[in-house]
Coordinates of C-alpha atoms in Angstrom, one line a residue:
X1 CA -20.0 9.4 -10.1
X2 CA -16.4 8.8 -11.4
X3 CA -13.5 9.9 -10.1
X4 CA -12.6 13.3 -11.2
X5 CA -9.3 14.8 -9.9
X6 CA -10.1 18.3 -10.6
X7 CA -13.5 18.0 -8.3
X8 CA -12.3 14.9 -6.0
X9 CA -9.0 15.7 -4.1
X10 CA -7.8 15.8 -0.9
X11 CA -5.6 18.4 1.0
X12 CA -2.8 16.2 3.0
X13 CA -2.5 16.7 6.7
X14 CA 0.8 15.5 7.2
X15 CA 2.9 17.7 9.0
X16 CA 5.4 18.8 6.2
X17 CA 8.4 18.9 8.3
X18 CA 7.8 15.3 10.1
X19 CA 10.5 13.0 9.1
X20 CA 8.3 9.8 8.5
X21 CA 11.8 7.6 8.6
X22 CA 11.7 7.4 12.2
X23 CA 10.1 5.6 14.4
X24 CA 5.8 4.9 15.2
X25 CA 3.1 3.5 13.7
X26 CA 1.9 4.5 9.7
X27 CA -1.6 4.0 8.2
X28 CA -1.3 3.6 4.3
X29 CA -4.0 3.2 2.0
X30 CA -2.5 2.4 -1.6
X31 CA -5.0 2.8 -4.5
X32 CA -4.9 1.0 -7.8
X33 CA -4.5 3.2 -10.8
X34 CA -7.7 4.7 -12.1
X35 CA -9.0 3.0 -9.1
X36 CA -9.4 0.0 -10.9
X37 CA -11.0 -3.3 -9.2
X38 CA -7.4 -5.0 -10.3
X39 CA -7.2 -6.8 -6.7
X40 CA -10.7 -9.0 -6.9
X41 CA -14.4 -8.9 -6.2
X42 CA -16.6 -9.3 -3.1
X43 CA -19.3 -11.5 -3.1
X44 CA -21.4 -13.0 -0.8
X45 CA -19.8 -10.5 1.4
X46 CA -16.2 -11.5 1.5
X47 CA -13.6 -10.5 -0.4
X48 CA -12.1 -13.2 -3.3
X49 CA -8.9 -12.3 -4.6
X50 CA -7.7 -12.2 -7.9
X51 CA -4.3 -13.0 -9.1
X52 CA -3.3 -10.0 -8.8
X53 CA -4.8 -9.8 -5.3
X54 CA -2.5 -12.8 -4.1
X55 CA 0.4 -11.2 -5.7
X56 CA -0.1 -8.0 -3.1
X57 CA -1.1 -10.1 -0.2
X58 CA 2.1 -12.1 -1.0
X59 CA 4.6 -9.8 -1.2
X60 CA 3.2 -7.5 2.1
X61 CA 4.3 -10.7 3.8
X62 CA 7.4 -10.4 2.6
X63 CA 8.0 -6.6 3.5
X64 CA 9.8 -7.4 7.2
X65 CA 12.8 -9.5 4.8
X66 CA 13.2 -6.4 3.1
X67 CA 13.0 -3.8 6.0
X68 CA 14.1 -5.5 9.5
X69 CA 13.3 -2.5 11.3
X70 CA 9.7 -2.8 10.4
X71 CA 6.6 -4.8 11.8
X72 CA 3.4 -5.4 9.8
X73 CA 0.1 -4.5 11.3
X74 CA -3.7 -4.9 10.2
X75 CA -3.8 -5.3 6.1
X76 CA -7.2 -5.4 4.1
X77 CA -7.1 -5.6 0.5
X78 CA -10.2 -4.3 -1.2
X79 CA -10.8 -4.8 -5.4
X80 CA -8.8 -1.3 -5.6
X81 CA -6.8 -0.4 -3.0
X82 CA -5.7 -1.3 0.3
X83 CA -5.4 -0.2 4.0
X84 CA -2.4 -1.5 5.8
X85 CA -0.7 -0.3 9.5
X86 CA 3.3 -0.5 9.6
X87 CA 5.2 -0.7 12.3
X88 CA 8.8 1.1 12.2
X89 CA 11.0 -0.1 14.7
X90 CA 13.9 2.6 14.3
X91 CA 15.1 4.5 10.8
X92 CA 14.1 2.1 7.9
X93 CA 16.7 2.2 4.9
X94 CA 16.2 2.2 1.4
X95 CA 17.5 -0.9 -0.1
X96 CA 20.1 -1.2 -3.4
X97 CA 18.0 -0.9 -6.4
X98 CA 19.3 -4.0 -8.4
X99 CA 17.5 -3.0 -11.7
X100 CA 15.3 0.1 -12.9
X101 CA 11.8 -0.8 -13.2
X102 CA 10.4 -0.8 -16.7
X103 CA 6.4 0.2 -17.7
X104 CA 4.7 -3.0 -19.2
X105 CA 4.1 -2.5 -22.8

């Protein structure tokens, strides 16, 4: 079945008043638009990344040079999303934007 927003969504159960700035452990899942395999394939039951799966991988590494305050956990990437655990040590800041990001043509 494909995913239909109208029949498949999910009611959040975040507390809407929790400031999710401070400190404690997050679970994210990030999904690929249109939940695309974009990230690679499994076969043989392990996962082989595409390009665009080393691109994520890579720059997840890099998250802690951007954000001191925060500590990387467990990371899986699956072909179209992924599940990661963060780790935030005190009040993470919002770096300077240097430029505005631009939709690919």
């Amino acid at each position: 079945m494909k995913f239909d927003p109208k029949i498949h969504h999910r009611h959040s159960i975040r507390p809407k008043d929790y400031d999710y700035a401070q400190a404690g452990g997050y679970f994210v899942t990030i999904v690929t638009r249109g939940r695309a395999c974009l990230l690679g394939e499994i076969n043989n039951y392990k996962m082989k990344l595409s390009v665009a799966g080393q691109i994520v991988e890579e720059q997840w590494n890099t998250i802690p040079d951007h954000f001191p305050s925060v500590e990387l956990g467990a990371f899986v990437i699956m072909p179209n999303h992924i599940h990661a655990i963060i780790l935030c040590r005190g009040v993470v800041s919002t770096p300077p934007v240097v430029s505005t990001p631009r939709p690919c043509a």
